[in-house]
Amino acid sequence: MTPFYRHNGSLMSDQRSLTDLAEQYGTPLYVYNRGAIESAWQEFSTALEGHPHLICYAVKANSNLAVLDALARLGSGFDIVSVGELKRVLAAGGKPEQIVFSGVGKSEREMAAGLEAGIRCFNVESASELERLAVVATAHGTSAQVSLRINPDVDAQTHPYISTGLKENKFGIGMADAMATYRRAAELDGIDVQGIDCHIGSQLTSLEPYADAFALLVQMVDALKEEGIALSHIDVGGGQGIQYSAEDDRLDVASWAQCIRSAVGDRDLEILVEPGRYIVGQAGVLLTRVEYLKSNEDRHFAVVDAAMNDLIRPALYSAWQAIESVESLDRPSRLYDVVGPICESADFLGKQRELAIAEKDLLCVRSSGAYASVMSSNYNTRPRAAEVMVDGDNAFLVRAREETEALFAQEFLLP
Ligand code: LLP
């Protein structure tokens, strides 16, 4: 399925023209396609069919309520990393018993909120967190269901900023301490040991690092069982890579699922998975209008109305995302740096892109459904962009553009 396609030279999403949406809602504008979100989720569901499993969408990738709503209606679980994300999931109709809580720095307040909501599991990332959770749960007269996040020290072969499974990363409990931490968890009041967890990184396009991590995890499950600590689930994190350019390979979810299914074999383990980017990444685009074309000697710039505050991935990770004209028009083509209005040299969406454009043309930045609007900021007092969800003939406003005055409404003049 192609959520964004050309019809008579114009980019469309389902039955809606992106040019019309930009005119109606203004730019910069995020546009999501509901069908694409649902079908990416279904890929996991189909691939894991027949084995007990729970797909816990990683909310951090795109936490818009409408996205969560669409997924909750499919029966999705959710992977959260803050009390804020917990509140969003509940507001969108997600079921507490299908929520797992990840993250290295859960506060006592967040632990309490998770317990009060009755979430499925805390993915515990350190021995200290385990002790603290035990205290908080006991004080609440309950016990916390936990899995321990193991850092398997495998190289995910991805960008260093989004690699999480190496021992130099802050995430998880090292292999050397894992068994001892499980023994401690098993004897602690307020702790109910349920599973094992790992997440080795994001935007993975090969199966090899997954296979290495899964093998280590099931070995540990077996070793724990021998000691009388029986686990009922294995949470294998997310990380499935998507296409940012025509040369990129999207991870094959069917093969990925085969990999975890064969690692688990006939062990009695429910499989939990926490995909984020794969579900929403290619289901979204960012629309932006060209304000000015300018040249500094032989370097040409397209100054657009979206900036690093709207989409920080190019500045932060040198991420490459495809940029194209929404309308194919007859214009001279040249190489442009596509830059925003912010006063920083890192404020670019793409460099040296071949584009045939004029001022006021509309551009589309592809694969902007994940880690895009959620990472936006108000730098330079820029209101966050509006967001629209297309569903067939319909386009729904799912986030209104921020009002400038609201950006400083919580600030105060001196007395
Ligand atoms: N589970 C855990 C514990 C995670 O930390 C993450 C992502 C996921 C699941 C979902 O991973 P995904 O399936 O989306 O790869 N801002 C970066 C990506 C950061 C990913 C952080 N953790 C980017 O724009 O590339």
Coordinates of C-alpha atoms and ligand atoms in Angstrom, one line a residue:
M1 CA 0.0 0.0 0.0
T2 CA 1.3 3.5 -0.9
P3 CA -0.1 6.1 1.4
F4 CA 1.3 9.0 -0.6
Y5 CA 1.2 8.7 -4.4
R6 CA 1.1 10.9 -7.5
H7 CA -2.0 11.5 -9.5
N8 CA -1.7 13.7 -12.6
G9 CA 1.6 15.0 -11.2
S10 CA 0.2 16.0 -7.8
L11 CA 0.9 14.2 -4.5
M12 CA -2.2 12.7 -2.9
S13 CA -3.0 10.7 0.2
D14 CA -5.9 8.4 -0.3
Q15 CA -8.5 10.7 -2.0
R16 CA -7.0 14.0 -0.7
S17 CA -4.7 16.3 -2.5
L18 CA -1.8 17.5 -0.4
T19 CA -1.9 20.9 -2.1
D20 CA -5.5 21.3 -0.9
L21 CA -4.7 20.2 2.6
A22 CA -1.8 22.8 2.8
E23 CA -4.2 25.5 1.6
Q24 CA -6.8 24.6 4.1
Y25 CA -4.6 24.0 7.2
G26 CA -1.5 26.1 6.3
T27 CA 2.1 25.1 6.5
P28 CA 4.2 23.6 8.0
L29 CA 1.8 20.8 8.2
Y30 CA 2.1 17.1 9.2
V31 CA -0.1 14.8 7.3
Y32 CA -0.7 11.2 8.5
N33 CA -2.4 8.4 6.7
R34 CA -4.6 6.2 8.9
G35 CA -4.7 3.2 6.6
A36 CA -0.9 3.1 6.5
I37 CA -0.6 3.1 10.2
E38 CA -3.1 0.3 10.5
S39 CA -1.6 -1.8 7.9
A40 CA 1.9 -1.5 9.4
W41 CA 0.5 -2.6 12.7
Q42 CA -1.3 -5.5 11.0
E43 CA 2.0 -6.7 9.5
F44 CA 3.2 -7.5 13.1
S45 CA -0.2 -9.0 14.0
T46 CA -0.2 -11.3 10.9
A47 CA 3.5 -12.3 11.4
L48 CA 3.0 -13.3 15.0
E49 CA -0.4 -14.9 14.5
G50 CA -0.7 -18.3 16.2
H51 CA 1.8 -17.4 18.9
P52 CA 0.7 -15.6 22.0
H53 CA 1.8 -12.0 21.6
L54 CA 1.2 -8.4 22.4
I55 CA 2.1 -5.5 20.1
C56 CA 3.0 -2.5 22.3
Y57 CA 3.3 0.5 20.0
A58 CA 6.2 2.7 21.2
V59 CA 4.3 5.9 21.9
K60 CA 7.4 8.1 21.8
A61 CA 7.5 7.7 18.0
N62 CA 4.3 9.7 17.5
S63 CA 2.0 10.3 20.5
N64 CA -0.8 12.2 18.8
L65 CA -4.0 11.1 20.4
A66 CA -5.6 10.2 17.0
V67 CA -2.6 7.9 16.3
L68 CA -3.1 6.2 19.7
D69 CA -6.8 6.1 19.1
A70 CA -6.5 4.3 15.7
L71 CA -4.1 1.8 17.3
A72 CA -6.2 1.3 20.4
R73 CA -9.1 0.4 18.2
L74 CA -7.1 -2.3 16.6
G75 CA -6.4 -3.8 20.1
S76 CA -2.9 -2.5 20.3
G77 CA -0.9 -2.4 23.5
F78 CA 1.5 0.5 24.2
D79 CA 5.1 1.0 25.3
I80 CA 5.4 4.2 27.3
V81 CA 8.3 6.0 28.9
S82 CA 6.7 8.7 31.0
V83 CA 3.6 9.5 33.0
G84 CA 2.7 11.9 30.3
E85 CA 2.6 9.1 27.7
L86 CA 0.6 7.0 30.2
K87 CA -2.0 9.8 30.4
R88 CA -2.1 10.1 26.6
V89 CA -2.7 6.4 26.1
L90 CA -5.5 6.3 28.7
A91 CA -7.1 9.4 27.2
A92 CA -7.0 7.7 23.8
G93 CA -8.7 4.6 25.0
G94 CA -5.7 2.3 25.5
K95 CA -6.1 -0.5 28.0
P96 CA -3.9 -0.3 31.1
E97 CA -3.4 -4.0 31.2
Q98 CA -1.7 -3.7 27.8
I99 CA 0.8 -1.0 28.7
V100 CA 4.5 -1.7 29.4
F101 CA 6.6 1.1 31.0
S102 CA 10.1 1.4 29.7
G103 CA 12.9 4.0 30.5
V104 CA 16.0 4.3 32.6
G105 CA 14.7 7.1 34.9
K106 CA 11.2 6.4 36.1
S107 CA 10.4 8.6 39.1
E108 CA 8.5 7.4 42.2
R109 CA 5.6 9.5 41.0
E110 CA 5.7 7.7 37.6
M111 CA 5.9 4.3 39.3
A112 CA 2.9 5.2 41.5
A113 CA 0.9 6.3 38.5
G114 CA 1.7 3.1 36.6
L115 CA 0.7 1.0 39.6
E116 CA -2.5 3.0 40.2
A117 CA -3.5 2.6 36.5
G118 CA -2.8 -1.2 36.7
I119 CA -0.3 -1.4 33.9
R120 CA 0.9 -4.7 32.5
C121 CA 4.6 -4.5 33.2
F122 CA 7.5 -2.2 34.3
N123 CA 10.6 -2.8 32.2
V124 CA 13.2 -2.3 34.9
E125 CA 16.5 -1.0 33.8
S126 CA 18.7 -1.2 36.9
A127 CA 19.1 -2.8 40.3
S128 CA 18.4 0.5 42.0
E129 CA 15.2 1.0 40.0
L130 CA 14.1 -2.5 41.1
E131 CA 14.6 -1.7 44.8
R132 CA 12.8 1.6 44.5
L133 CA 9.8 0.0 42.6
A134 CA 9.6 -2.7 45.3
V135 CA 9.3 0.1 48.0
V136 CA 6.7 2.1 46.0
A137 CA 4.6 -1.0 45.2
T138 CA 4.7 -2.2 48.8
A139 CA 3.6 1.2 50.0
H140 CA 0.7 0.9 47.6
G141 CA -0.2 -2.5 49.1
T142 CA 0.4 -4.2 45.7
S143 CA 3.1 -5.8 43.7
A144 CA 4.6 -4.6 40.4
Q145 CA 4.8 -6.9 37.5
V146 CA 8.3 -6.5 36.1
S147 CA 10.6 -7.6 33.4
L148 CA 14.3 -6.8 33.5
R149 CA 15.7 -5.0 30.5
I150 CA 18.9 -6.7 29.6
N151 CA 21.7 -5.0 27.7
P152 CA 23.0 -7.8 25.6
D153 CA 26.0 -5.9 24.3
V154 CA 25.3 -6.5 20.6
D155 CA 26.1 -4.0 17.9
A156 CA 22.8 -2.9 16.2
Q157 CA 24.8 -1.4 13.3
T158 CA 22.8 1.8 13.4
H159 CA 23.5 5.5 14.1
P160 CA 25.4 5.8 17.4
Y161 CA 22.7 8.1 18.8
I162 CA 20.0 5.5 18.3
S163 CA 22.0 2.4 19.3
T164 CA 21.0 1.2 22.7
G165 CA 22.2 -2.4 23.2
L166 CA 26.0 -1.8 23.6
K167 CA 27.5 -1.9 27.1
E168 CA 28.7 1.7 26.7
N169 CA 25.0 2.8 26.3
K170 CA 23.1 3.8 29.5
F171 CA 20.3 1.3 28.8
G172 CA 19.4 -1.9 30.6
I173 CA 21.2 -4.3 33.0
G174 CA 24.5 -5.7 31.8
M175 CA 24.8 -9.4 31.1
A176 CA 27.2 -9.8 34.0
D177 CA 24.7 -8.5 36.6
A178 CA 21.5 -9.9 35.1
M179 CA 21.3 -13.2 36.8
A180 CA 22.0 -11.7 40.3
T181 CA 19.4 -9.0 39.7
Y182 CA 16.8 -11.6 38.8
R183 CA 17.6 -13.6 42.0
R184 CA 17.1 -10.4 44.0
A185 CA 13.9 -9.6 42.1
A186 CA 12.5 -13.0 42.9
E187 CA 12.9 -12.5 46.6
L188 CA 11.7 -8.9 46.9
D189 CA 8.3 -8.1 48.3
G190 CA 6.3 -5.9 46.0
I191 CA 7.9 -7.4 42.9
D192 CA 6.4 -10.0 40.6
V193 CA 8.9 -11.2 38.0
Q194 CA 7.2 -11.8 34.7
G195 CA 9.5 -11.4 31.8
I196 CA 12.8 -10.4 30.1
D197 CA 13.2 -7.4 27.9
C198 CA 15.7 -5.9 25.5
H199 CA 15.7 -3.1 22.9
I200 CA 19.0 -2.9 21.0
G201 CA 18.5 0.2 18.9
S202 CA 16.4 1.9 16.3
Q203 CA 16.3 1.9 12.5
L204 CA 17.7 -1.6 12.2
T205 CA 17.6 -3.0 8.7
S206 CA 19.3 -6.3 9.2
L207 CA 18.2 -9.3 11.2
E208 CA 21.6 -10.4 12.5
P209 CA 21.8 -8.2 15.6
Y210 CA 18.2 -9.2 16.5
A211 CA 19.1 -12.9 16.1
D212 CA 22.2 -12.4 18.4
A213 CA 20.1 -10.7 21.0
F214 CA 17.2 -13.2 20.9
A215 CA 19.7 -16.1 21.3
L216 CA 21.2 -14.5 24.5
L217 CA 17.8 -13.8 25.9
V218 CA 16.4 -17.3 25.5
Q219 CA 19.6 -18.7 27.0
M220 CA 18.9 -16.5 30.0
V221 CA 15.3 -17.6 30.2
D222 CA 16.5 -21.2 30.3
A223 CA 19.1 -20.5 33.0
L224 CA 16.6 -18.8 35.1
K225 CA 14.1 -21.6 34.8
E226 CA 16.7 -24.0 36.1
E227 CA 17.0 -21.8 39.2
G228 CA 13.2 -21.9 39.6
I229 CA 12.5 -18.5 38.2
A230 CA 10.0 -19.1 35.4
L231 CA 9.3 -16.2 33.1
S232 CA 6.1 -15.9 31.1
H233 CA 7.0 -13.3 28.5
I234 CA 9.9 -12.1 26.3
D235 CA 9.8 -8.5 25.2
V236 CA 12.0 -7.9 22.3
G237 CA 11.7 -4.1 21.9
G238 CA 11.3 -2.3 18.7
G239 CA 13.8 -1.0 16.2
Q240 CA 12.4 -2.3 12.9
G241 CA 13.9 0.0 10.2
I242 CA 11.9 1.8 7.5
Q243 CA 12.7 3.4 4.1
Y244 CA 14.0 6.9 4.1
S245 CA 15.4 6.7 0.5
A246 CA 14.8 4.4 -2.4
E247 CA 18.1 2.7 -1.6
D248 CA 17.1 1.9 2.0
D249 CA 15.8 -1.6 2.8
R250 CA 12.8 -1.7 5.0
L251 CA 13.1 -4.5 7.6
D252 CA 11.1 -7.5 6.5
V253 CA 8.7 -8.0 9.4
A254 CA 7.7 -11.5 8.4
S255 CA 11.4 -12.6 8.5
W256 CA 11.9 -10.7 11.7
A257 CA 9.0 -12.5 13.3
Q258 CA 10.3 -15.9 12.0
C259 CA 13.6 -15.0 13.8
I260 CA 12.0 -14.4 17.2
R261 CA 9.5 -17.3 16.8
S262 CA 12.4 -19.8 16.1
A263 CA 14.5 -18.4 18.9
V264 CA 11.5 -18.9 21.3
G265 CA 10.8 -22.4 19.9
D266 CA 8.4 -24.3 22.0
R267 CA 9.1 -22.4 25.2
D268 CA 5.9 -21.2 26.9
L269 CA 6.7 -17.5 26.4
E270 CA 4.4 -14.7 25.2
I271 CA 6.2 -12.4 22.7
L272 CA 5.9 -8.7 23.3
V273 CA 7.2 -6.3 20.7
E274 CA 7.5 -2.5 20.9
P275 CA 7.7 -1.1 17.4
G276 CA 7.4 2.7 17.0
R277 CA 9.0 4.0 13.8
Y278 CA 7.8 1.1 11.7
I279 CA 4.2 1.7 12.5
V280 CA 4.1 5.4 11.8
G281 CA 7.3 6.5 10.0
Q282 CA 6.2 6.1 6.4
A283 CA 2.6 6.9 7.2
G284 CA 3.5 10.6 7.6
V285 CA 4.9 13.6 5.6
L286 CA 5.8 17.1 6.5
L287 CA 4.5 19.8 4.1
T288 CA 6.4 23.1 3.8
R289 CA 6.2 26.1 1.5
V290 CA 9.2 27.6 -0.2
E291 CA 9.6 31.2 1.0
Y292 CA 12.7 32.3 -0.8
L293 CA 15.2 31.0 -3.3
K294 CA 18.7 32.5 -2.8
S295 CA 22.2 31.8 -3.9
N296 CA 25.6 32.5 -2.3
E297 CA 27.9 32.2 -5.2
D298 CA 27.5 28.6 -6.4
R299 CA 25.5 27.4 -3.4
H300 CA 21.7 27.6 -3.8
F301 CA 19.3 27.7 -0.9
A302 CA 15.6 27.1 -0.7
V303 CA 14.4 28.8 2.5
V304 CA 11.2 27.1 3.5
D305 CA 8.7 27.7 6.3
A306 CA 9.5 24.5 8.2
A307 CA 12.6 24.4 10.4
M308 CA 14.7 22.3 12.7
N309 CA 12.2 23.1 15.5
D310 CA 9.6 21.2 13.4
L311 CA 11.8 18.3 12.2
I312 CA 15.2 18.0 14.1
R313 CA 16.3 14.6 12.7
P314 CA 18.5 16.0 9.9
A315 CA 20.2 18.4 12.3
L316 CA 20.6 15.9 15.2
Y317 CA 21.4 12.7 13.4
S318 CA 22.4 13.9 9.9
A319 CA 19.3 11.9 9.0
W320 CA 18.4 11.9 5.2
Q321 CA 14.8 12.2 4.4
A322 CA 13.5 12.5 0.8
I323 CA 12.2 15.9 -0.2
E324 CA 10.1 16.5 -3.3
S325 CA 7.7 19.0 -4.9
V326 CA 4.1 18.3 -4.2
E327 CA 3.1 19.5 -7.7
S328 CA 5.4 18.4 -10.6
L329 CA 5.7 21.8 -12.4
D330 CA 7.8 22.9 -15.3
R331 CA 10.7 24.7 -13.5
P332 CA 14.5 24.9 -13.9
S333 CA 16.1 22.2 -11.7
R334 CA 19.2 22.7 -9.6
L335 CA 20.8 21.5 -6.4
Y336 CA 19.4 23.2 -3.3
D337 CA 20.1 23.2 0.4
V338 CA 16.6 23.1 1.9
V339 CA 16.9 25.3 5.0
G340 CA 14.5 26.8 7.6
P341 CA 14.2 30.3 9.0
I342 CA 16.0 29.6 12.3
C343 CA 19.3 31.3 13.1
E344 CA 21.5 28.2 13.2
S345 CA 23.6 26.6 10.5
A346 CA 22.2 23.2 11.6
D347 CA 18.7 24.4 10.5
F348 CA 18.3 22.3 7.4
L349 CA 15.9 19.7 6.2
G350 CA 18.1 18.4 3.4
K351 CA 21.3 19.4 1.6
Q352 CA 22.2 19.3 -2.1
R353 CA 18.8 18.1 -3.2
E354 CA 17.9 18.2 -6.9
L355 CA 14.6 20.2 -7.1
A356 CA 12.7 22.0 -9.8
I357 CA 11.0 24.7 -7.7
A358 CA 10.0 28.4 -7.5
E359 CA 9.1 30.6 -4.5
K360 CA 5.7 29.7 -3.0
D361 CA 5.9 26.1 -4.2
L362 CA 5.0 23.3 -1.8
L363 CA 7.5 20.7 -0.7
C364 CA 6.9 17.3 0.9
V365 CA 9.4 15.8 3.4
R366 CA 8.8 12.0 3.3
S367 CA 8.9 9.5 6.1
S368 CA 8.0 12.1 8.7
G369 CA 5.5 10.2 10.8
A370 CA 8.0 9.0 13.5
Y371 CA 10.2 11.1 15.7
A372 CA 9.2 14.2 13.9
S373 CA 6.4 16.2 15.4
V374 CA 7.0 14.6 18.8
M375 CA 10.6 16.0 18.8
S376 CA 9.5 19.5 17.8
S377 CA 10.1 22.5 19.9
N378 CA 9.3 26.2 20.1
Y379 CA 12.8 27.4 19.4
N380 CA 12.7 31.0 18.0
T381 CA 9.1 31.2 19.4
R382 CA 7.8 29.2 16.5
P383 CA 4.4 27.6 17.1
R384 CA 4.3 23.8 16.6
A385 CA 2.8 22.7 13.3
A386 CA -0.7 21.5 12.8
E387 CA -1.3 17.8 12.2
V388 CA -4.0 16.2 9.9
M389 CA -5.0 12.5 9.6
V390 CA -6.3 11.4 6.2
D391 CA -8.7 8.5 6.1
G392 CA -10.1 7.9 2.6
D393 CA -12.2 10.9 1.6
N394 CA -11.8 12.5 5.0
A395 CA -9.1 14.6 6.5
F396 CA -9.3 15.3 10.2
L397 CA -7.4 18.0 12.1
V398 CA -5.8 16.0 14.9
R399 CA -3.6 18.8 16.3
A400 CA -4.3 22.5 15.9
R401 CA -1.4 24.8 15.1
E402 CA -0.2 26.4 18.3
E403 CA -1.2 30.0 18.9
T404 CA 1.8 32.3 19.4
E405 CA 0.4 33.9 22.6
A406 CA -0.1 30.4 24.1
L407 CA 3.7 29.9 23.9
F408 CA 4.3 32.5 26.6
A409 CA 1.1 32.3 28.5
Q410 CA 2.8 30.4 31.3
E411 CA 5.5 33.0 31.6
F412 CA 5.3 36.0 33.9
L413 CA 6.5 39.6 34.0
L414 CA 8.4 40.6 37.1
P415 CA 6.4 42.0 40.0
Ligands
LLP1 N1 11.3 0.4 22.9 C1 12.2 1.1 23.6 C2 12.6 0.8 25.0 C3 12.8 2.2 22.9 O1 13.7 3.0 23.6 C4 12.4 2.6 21.6 C5 13.0 3.7 20.9 C6 11.4 1.8 21.0 C7 10.9 0.7 21.7 C8 10.9 2.0 19.6 O2 11.9 1.9 18.7 P1 11.6 2.0 17.1 O3 10.8 0.8 16.8 O4 10.8 3.3 16.9 O5 12.9 2.0 16.5 N2 14.7 9.8 17.8 C9 15.4 8.8 17.1 C10 14.9 7.4 17.5 C11 15.0 7.2 19.0 C12 14.5 5.8 19.4 C13 14.4 5.7 20.9 N3 13.9 4.5 21.4 C14 15.2 9.0 15.6 O6 14.6 10.0 15.2 O7 15.8 8.3 14.8

